[in-house]
Short mmCIF file of C-alpha atoms (C1' of nucleotides) in Angstrom, two decimals:
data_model
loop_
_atom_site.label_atom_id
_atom_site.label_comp_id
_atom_site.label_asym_id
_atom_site.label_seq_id
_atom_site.Cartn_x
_atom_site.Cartn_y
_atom_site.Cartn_z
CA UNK A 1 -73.55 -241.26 -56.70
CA UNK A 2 -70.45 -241.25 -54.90
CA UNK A 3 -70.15 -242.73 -51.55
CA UNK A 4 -66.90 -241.26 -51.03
CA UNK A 5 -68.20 -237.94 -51.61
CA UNK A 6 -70.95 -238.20 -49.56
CA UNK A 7 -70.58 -236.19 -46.67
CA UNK A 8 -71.39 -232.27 -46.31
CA UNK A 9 -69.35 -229.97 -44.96
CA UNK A 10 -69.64 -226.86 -42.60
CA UNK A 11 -73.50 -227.82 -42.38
CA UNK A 12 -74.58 -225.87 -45.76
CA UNK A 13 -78.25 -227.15 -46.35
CA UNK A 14 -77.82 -227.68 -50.48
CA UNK A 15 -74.74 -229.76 -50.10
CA UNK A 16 -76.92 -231.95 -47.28
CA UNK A 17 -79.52 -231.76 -50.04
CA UNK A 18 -77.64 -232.91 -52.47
CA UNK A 19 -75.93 -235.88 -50.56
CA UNK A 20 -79.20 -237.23 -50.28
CA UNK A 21 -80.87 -236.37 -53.77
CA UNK A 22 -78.36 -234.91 -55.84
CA UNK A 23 -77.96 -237.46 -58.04
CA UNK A 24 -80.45 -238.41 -61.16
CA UNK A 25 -81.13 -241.80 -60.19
CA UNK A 26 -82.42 -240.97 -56.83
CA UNK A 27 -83.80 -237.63 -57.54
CA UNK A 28 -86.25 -239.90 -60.51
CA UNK A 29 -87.06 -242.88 -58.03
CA UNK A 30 -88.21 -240.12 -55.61
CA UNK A 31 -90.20 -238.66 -58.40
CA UNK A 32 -92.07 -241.66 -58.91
CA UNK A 33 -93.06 -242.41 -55.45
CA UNK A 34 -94.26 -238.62 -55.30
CA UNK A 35 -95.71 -237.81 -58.62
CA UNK A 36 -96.58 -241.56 -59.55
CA UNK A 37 -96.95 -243.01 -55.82
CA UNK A 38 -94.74 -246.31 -57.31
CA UNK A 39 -94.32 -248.22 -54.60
CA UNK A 40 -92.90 -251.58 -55.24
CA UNK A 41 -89.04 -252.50 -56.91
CA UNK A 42 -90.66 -253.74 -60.05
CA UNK A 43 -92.99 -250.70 -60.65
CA UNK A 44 -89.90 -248.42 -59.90
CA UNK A 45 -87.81 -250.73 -62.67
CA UNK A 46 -90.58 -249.77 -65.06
CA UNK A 47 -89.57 -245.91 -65.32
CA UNK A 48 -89.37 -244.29 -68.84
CA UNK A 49 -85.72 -243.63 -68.15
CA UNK A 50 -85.19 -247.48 -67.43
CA UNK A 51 -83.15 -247.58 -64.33
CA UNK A 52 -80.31 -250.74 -64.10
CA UNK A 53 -81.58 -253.51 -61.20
CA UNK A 54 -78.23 -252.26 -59.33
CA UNK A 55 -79.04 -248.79 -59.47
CA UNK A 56 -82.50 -248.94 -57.93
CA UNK A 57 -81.54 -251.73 -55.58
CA UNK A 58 -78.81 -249.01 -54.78
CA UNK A 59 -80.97 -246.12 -54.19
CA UNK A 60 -83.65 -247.78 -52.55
CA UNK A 61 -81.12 -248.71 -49.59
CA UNK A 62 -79.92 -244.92 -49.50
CA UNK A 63 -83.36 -243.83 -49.37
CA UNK A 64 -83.96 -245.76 -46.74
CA UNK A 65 -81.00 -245.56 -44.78
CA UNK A 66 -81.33 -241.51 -44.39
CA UNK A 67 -84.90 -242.02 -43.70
CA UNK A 68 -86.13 -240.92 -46.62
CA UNK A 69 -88.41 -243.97 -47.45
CA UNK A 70 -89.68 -246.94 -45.10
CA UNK A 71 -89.57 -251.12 -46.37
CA UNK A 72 -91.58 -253.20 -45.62
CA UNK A 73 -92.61 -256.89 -46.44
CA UNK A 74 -96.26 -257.20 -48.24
CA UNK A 75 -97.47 -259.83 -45.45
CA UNK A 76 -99.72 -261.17 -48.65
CA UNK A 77 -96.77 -261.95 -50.67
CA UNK A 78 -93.54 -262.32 -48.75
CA UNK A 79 -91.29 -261.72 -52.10
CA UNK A 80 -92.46 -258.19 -52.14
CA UNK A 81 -91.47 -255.11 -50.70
CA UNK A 82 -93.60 -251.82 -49.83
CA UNK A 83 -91.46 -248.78 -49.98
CA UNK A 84 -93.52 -246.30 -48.54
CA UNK A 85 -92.71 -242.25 -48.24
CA UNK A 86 -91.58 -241.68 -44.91
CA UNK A 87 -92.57 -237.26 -43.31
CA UNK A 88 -88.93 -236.64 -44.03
CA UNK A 89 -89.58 -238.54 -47.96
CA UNK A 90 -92.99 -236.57 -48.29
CA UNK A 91 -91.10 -233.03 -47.48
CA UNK A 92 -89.76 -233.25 -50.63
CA UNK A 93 -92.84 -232.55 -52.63
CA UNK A 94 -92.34 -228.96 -53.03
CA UNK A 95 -88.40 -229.47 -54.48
CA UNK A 96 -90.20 -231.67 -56.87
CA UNK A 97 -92.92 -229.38 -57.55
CA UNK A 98 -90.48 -226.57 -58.32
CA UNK A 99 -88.69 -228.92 -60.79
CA UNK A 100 -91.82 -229.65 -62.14
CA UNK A 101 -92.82 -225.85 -62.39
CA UNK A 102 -89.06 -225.28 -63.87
CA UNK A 103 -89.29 -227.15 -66.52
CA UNK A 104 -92.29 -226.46 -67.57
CA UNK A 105 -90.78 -223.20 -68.75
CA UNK A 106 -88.35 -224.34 -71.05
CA UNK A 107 -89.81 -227.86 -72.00
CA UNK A 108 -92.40 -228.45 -74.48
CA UNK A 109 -94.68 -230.96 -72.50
CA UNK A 110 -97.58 -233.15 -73.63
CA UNK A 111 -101.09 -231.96 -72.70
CA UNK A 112 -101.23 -234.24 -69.51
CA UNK A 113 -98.21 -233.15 -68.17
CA UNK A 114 -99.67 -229.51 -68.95
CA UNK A 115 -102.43 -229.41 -67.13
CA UNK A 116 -100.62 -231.38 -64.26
CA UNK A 117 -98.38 -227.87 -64.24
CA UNK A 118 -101.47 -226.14 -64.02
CA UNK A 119 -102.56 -227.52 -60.86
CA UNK A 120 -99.78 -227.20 -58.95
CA UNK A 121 -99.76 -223.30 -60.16
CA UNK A 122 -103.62 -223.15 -59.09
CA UNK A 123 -103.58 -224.81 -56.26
CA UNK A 124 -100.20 -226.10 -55.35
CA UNK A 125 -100.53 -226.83 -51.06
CA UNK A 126 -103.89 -228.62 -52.35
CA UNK A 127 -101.80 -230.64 -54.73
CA UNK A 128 -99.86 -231.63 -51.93
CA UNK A 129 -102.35 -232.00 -49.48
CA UNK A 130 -103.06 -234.72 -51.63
CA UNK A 131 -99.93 -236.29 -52.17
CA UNK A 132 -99.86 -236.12 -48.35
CA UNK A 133 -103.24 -237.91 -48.52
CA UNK A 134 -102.85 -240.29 -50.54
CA UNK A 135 -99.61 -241.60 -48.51
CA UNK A 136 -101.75 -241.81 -45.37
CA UNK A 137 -99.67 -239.13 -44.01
CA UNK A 138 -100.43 -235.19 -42.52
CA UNK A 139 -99.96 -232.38 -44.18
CA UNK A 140 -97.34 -229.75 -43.83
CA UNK A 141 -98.04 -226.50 -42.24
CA UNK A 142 -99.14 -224.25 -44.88
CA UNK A 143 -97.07 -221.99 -46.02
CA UNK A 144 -98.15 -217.97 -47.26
CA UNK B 1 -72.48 -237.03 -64.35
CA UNK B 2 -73.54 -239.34 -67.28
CA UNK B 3 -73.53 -237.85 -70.62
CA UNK B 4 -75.08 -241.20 -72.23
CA UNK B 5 -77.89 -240.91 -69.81
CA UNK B 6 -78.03 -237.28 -70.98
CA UNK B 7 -81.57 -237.70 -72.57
CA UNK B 8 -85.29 -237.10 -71.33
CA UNK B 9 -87.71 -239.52 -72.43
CA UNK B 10 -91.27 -238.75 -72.60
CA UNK B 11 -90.71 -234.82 -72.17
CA UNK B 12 -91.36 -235.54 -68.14
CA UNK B 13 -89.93 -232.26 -66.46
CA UNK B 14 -88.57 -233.65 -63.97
CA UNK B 15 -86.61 -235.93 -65.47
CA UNK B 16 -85.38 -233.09 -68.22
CA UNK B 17 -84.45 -230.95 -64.89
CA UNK B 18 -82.68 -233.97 -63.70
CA UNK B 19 -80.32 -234.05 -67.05
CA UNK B 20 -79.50 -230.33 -66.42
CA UNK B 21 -78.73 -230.34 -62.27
CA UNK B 22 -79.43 -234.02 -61.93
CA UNK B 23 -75.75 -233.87 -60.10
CA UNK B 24 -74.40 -233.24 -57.33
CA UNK B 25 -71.86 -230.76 -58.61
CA UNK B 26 -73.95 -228.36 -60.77
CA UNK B 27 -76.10 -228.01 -58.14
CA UNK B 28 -73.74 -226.98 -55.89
CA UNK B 29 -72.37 -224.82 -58.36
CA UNK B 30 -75.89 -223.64 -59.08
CA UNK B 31 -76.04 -223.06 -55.40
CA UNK B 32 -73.03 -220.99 -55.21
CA UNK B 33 -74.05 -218.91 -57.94
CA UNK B 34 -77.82 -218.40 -56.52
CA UNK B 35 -76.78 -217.84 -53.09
CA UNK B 36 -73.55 -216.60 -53.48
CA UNK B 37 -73.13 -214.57 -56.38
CA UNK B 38 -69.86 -216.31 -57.21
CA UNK B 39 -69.43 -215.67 -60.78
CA UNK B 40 -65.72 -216.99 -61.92
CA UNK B 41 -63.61 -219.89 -61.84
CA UNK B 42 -61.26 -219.03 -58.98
CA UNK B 43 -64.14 -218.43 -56.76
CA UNK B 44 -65.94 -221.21 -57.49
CA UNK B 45 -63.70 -223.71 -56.97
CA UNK B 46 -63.12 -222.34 -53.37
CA UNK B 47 -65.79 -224.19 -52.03
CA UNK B 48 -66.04 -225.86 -49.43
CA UNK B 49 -66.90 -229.09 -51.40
CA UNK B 50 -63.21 -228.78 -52.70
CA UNK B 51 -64.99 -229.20 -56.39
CA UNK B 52 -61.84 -230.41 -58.50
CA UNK B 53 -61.00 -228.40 -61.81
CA UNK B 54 -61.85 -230.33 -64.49
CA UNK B 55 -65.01 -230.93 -62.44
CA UNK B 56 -65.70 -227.57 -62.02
CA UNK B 57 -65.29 -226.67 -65.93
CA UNK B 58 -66.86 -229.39 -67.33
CA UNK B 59 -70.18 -228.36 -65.31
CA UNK B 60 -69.58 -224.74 -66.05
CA UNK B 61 -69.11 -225.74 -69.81
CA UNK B 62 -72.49 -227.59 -69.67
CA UNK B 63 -74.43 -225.10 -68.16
CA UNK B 64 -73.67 -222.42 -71.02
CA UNK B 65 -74.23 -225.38 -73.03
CA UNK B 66 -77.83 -225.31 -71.61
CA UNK B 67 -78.02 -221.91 -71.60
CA UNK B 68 -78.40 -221.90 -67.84
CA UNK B 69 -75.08 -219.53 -67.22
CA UNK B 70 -73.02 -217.05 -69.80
CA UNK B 71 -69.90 -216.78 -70.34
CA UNK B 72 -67.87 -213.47 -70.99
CA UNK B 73 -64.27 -212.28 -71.31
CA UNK B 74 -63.88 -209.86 -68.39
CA UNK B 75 -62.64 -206.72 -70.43
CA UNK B 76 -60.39 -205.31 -67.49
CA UNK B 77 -58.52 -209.12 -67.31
CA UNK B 78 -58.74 -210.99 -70.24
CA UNK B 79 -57.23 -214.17 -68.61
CA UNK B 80 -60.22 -213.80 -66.61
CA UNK B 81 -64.25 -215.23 -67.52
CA UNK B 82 -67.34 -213.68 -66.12
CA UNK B 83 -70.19 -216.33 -65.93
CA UNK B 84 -73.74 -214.96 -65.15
CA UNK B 85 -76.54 -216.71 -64.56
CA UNK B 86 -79.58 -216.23 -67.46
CA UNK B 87 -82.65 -216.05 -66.86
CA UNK B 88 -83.07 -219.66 -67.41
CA UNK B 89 -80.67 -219.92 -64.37
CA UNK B 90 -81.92 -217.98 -62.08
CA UNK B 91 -85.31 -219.59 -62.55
CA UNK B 92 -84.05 -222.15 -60.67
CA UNK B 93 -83.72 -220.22 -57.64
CA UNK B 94 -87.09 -221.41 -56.07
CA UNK B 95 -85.25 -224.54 -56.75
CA UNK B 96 -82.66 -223.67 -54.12
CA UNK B 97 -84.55 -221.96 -51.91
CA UNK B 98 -87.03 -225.59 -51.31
CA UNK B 99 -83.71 -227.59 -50.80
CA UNK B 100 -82.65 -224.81 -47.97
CA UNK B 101 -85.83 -225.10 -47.02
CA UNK B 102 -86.43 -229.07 -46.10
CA UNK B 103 -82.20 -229.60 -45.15
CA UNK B 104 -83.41 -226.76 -42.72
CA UNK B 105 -86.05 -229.29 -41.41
CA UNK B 106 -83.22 -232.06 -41.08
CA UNK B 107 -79.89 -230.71 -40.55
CA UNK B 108 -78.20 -228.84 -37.76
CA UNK B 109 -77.33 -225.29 -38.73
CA UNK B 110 -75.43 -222.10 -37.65
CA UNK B 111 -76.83 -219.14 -36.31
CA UNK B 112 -76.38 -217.48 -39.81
CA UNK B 113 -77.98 -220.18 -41.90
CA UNK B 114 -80.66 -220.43 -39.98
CA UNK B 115 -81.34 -217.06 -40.23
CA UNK B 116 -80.92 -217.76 -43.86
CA UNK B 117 -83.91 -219.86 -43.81
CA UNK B 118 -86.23 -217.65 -41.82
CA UNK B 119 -85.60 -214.59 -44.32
CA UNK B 120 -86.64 -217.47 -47.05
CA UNK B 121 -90.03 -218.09 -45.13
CA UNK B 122 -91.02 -214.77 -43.72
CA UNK B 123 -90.59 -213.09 -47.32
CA UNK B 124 -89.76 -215.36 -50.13
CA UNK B 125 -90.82 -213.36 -52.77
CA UNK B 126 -88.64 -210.37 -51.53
CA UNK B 127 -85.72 -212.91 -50.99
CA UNK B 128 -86.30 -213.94 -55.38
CA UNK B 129 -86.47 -210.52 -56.15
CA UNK B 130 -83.03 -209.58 -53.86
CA UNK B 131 -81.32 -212.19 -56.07
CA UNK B 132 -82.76 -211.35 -59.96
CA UNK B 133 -82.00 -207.35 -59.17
CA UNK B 134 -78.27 -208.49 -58.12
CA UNK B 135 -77.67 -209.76 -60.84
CA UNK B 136 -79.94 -206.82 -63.14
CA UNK B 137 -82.50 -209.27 -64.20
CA UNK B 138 -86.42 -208.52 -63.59
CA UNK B 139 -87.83 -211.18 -61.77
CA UNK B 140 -90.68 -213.77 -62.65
CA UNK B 141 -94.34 -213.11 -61.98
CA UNK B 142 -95.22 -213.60 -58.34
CA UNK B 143 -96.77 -216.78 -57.68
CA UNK B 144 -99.29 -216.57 -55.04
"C1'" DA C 1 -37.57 -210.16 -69.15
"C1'" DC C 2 -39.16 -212.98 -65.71
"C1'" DA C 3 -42.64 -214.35 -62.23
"C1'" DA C 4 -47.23 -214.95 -61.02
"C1'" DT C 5 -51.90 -215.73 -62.12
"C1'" DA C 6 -56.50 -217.42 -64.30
"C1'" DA C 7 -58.42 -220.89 -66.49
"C1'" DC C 8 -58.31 -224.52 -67.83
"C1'" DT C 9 -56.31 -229.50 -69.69
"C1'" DT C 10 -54.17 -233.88 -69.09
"C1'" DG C 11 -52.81 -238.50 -67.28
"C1'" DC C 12 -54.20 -241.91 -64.57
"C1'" DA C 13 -56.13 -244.32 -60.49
"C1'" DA C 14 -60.38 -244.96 -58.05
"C1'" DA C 15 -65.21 -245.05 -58.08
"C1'" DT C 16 -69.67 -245.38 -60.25
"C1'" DT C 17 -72.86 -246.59 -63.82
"C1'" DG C 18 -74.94 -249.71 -67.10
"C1'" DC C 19 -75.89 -254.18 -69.14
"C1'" DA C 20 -77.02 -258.75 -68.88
"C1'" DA C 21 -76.70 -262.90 -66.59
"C1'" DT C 22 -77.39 -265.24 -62.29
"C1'" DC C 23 -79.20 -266.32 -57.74
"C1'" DT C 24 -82.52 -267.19 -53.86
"C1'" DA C 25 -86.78 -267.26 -51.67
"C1'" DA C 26 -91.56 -267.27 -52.30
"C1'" DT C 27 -95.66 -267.99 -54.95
"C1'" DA C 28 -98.29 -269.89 -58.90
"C1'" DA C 29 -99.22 -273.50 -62.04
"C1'" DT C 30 -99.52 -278.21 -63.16
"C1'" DA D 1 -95.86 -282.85 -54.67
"C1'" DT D 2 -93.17 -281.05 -58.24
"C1'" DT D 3 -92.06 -277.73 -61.57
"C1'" DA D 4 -92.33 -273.13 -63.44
"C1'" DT D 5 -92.57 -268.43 -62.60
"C1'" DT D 6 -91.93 -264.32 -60.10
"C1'" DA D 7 -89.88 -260.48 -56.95
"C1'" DG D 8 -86.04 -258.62 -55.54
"C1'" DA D 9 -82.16 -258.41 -55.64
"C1'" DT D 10 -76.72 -259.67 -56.62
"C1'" DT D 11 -72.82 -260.39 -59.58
"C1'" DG D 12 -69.23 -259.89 -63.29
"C1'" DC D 13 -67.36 -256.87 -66.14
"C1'" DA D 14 -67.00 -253.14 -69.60
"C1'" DA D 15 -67.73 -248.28 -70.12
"C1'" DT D 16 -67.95 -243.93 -68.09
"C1'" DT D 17 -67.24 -240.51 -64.57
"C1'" DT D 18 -64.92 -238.57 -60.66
"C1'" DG D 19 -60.89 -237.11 -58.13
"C1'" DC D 20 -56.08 -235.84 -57.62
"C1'" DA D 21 -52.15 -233.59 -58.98
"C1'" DA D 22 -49.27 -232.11 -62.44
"C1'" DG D 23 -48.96 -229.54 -66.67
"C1'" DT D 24 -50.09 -225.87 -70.27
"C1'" DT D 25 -51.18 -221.39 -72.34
"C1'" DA D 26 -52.40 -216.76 -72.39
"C1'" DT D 27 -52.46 -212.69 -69.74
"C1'" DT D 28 -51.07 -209.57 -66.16
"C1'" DG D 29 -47.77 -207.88 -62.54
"C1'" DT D 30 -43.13 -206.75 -61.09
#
DNA sequence: ACAATAACTTGCAAATTGCAATCTAATAAT
DNA sequence: ATTATTAGATTGCAATTTGCAAGTTATTGT
């Protein structure tokens, strides 16, 4: 993700997207908090794709720093760190979603991952209703 | 982008969209191809990310690679390449449309992107269908 | 024939990623 | 109380990617 690189010009909405997520590392730590509601450096180290310590450690203070995801100290255990989806973090459900649908076109997926496509088809502002839920946090407006 | 980290694990979609557009330049390229209708080199790298060239044909390289875009000779300028978006690609429209969508929520836009984003939300589905029959592709089942 | 163009390719410096070791503060175990 | 372990980074450095500008080749325009 390059720093340098990291400004958008002329106010075009993708390339402000893509500051923010549009790199692979990010886009999968946001994943995780969304899909997998991961919450905690050590859980986010534990991805399939096996992200490096400086990576995450990286991404986590983007994230936060474009208000994208809130940290917090666990007041039970002062070592550890809550990163919690902030409105502006949780608004990117439905890019994920869409991924999520994308892919499941041209992927061959394993049955859980299936039927987890087959929600978000049948009921997709449910399936984020619930995502929205489960952070604590209010729904979007619903969309037609 | 990283071709060693080129690899889904698990067969998680997200993370196999992430090895396709997991960038920030194919997505802008994606973007300009979506949006735009840019379909050759010249036009593409005009920009306004300033996308350098071997940038810009390593990405474009990929994504026929991927089968995401196709290349062909144009027949009236031979120094010339036509590269169209498949169906594949323009699947990922919805993509797009949910990044113009929450940088719309976030980010300060003209007059003409904005109206960009209300034609997305008062007819999506019309807005898809605008984009597959410029470039003579029938587009997907409507999702409710 | 020569000039201009379209689409790259190349050389190289700067930046980023990836790996593994290390560090510090806090908690757990003894 | 002391030692060991843990959580979350940070660091050093090699490998890879990006970015810039010059260069190349095939094709078209004059």
């Amino acid at each position: 993700m390059s720093k340098q690189t990291k400004k958008h010009l002329g106010g075009c909405p993708v390339a402000y997207g893509t500051d923010i997520f549009g790199d692979r590392w990010t886009l999968l730590v946001i994943r995780d908090m969304i899909l997998h509601g991961k919450k905690r450096y050590g859980v986010l180290l534990d991805a399939e794709e096996k992200i490096a310590t400086n990576i995450l450690a990286d991404r986590l203070k983007h994230l936060e720093a474009v208000g994208v995801v809130n940290k917090a100290q666990d007041p039970e255990n002062r070592r550890s760190y809550i990163y919690s989806l902030t409105q502006k973090g949780l608004a990117l459900t439905p890019i994920i979603l869409e991924i999520v649908r994308w892919s499941g076109s041209h992927l061959k997926m394993n049955k859980s991952r299936r039927e987890l496509l087959k929600r978000i088809d049948t009921d997709r502002n449910g399936f984020i209703a619930e995502i929205y839920a489960r952070e604590n946090k209010s729904p979007p407006k619903l969309a037609i």
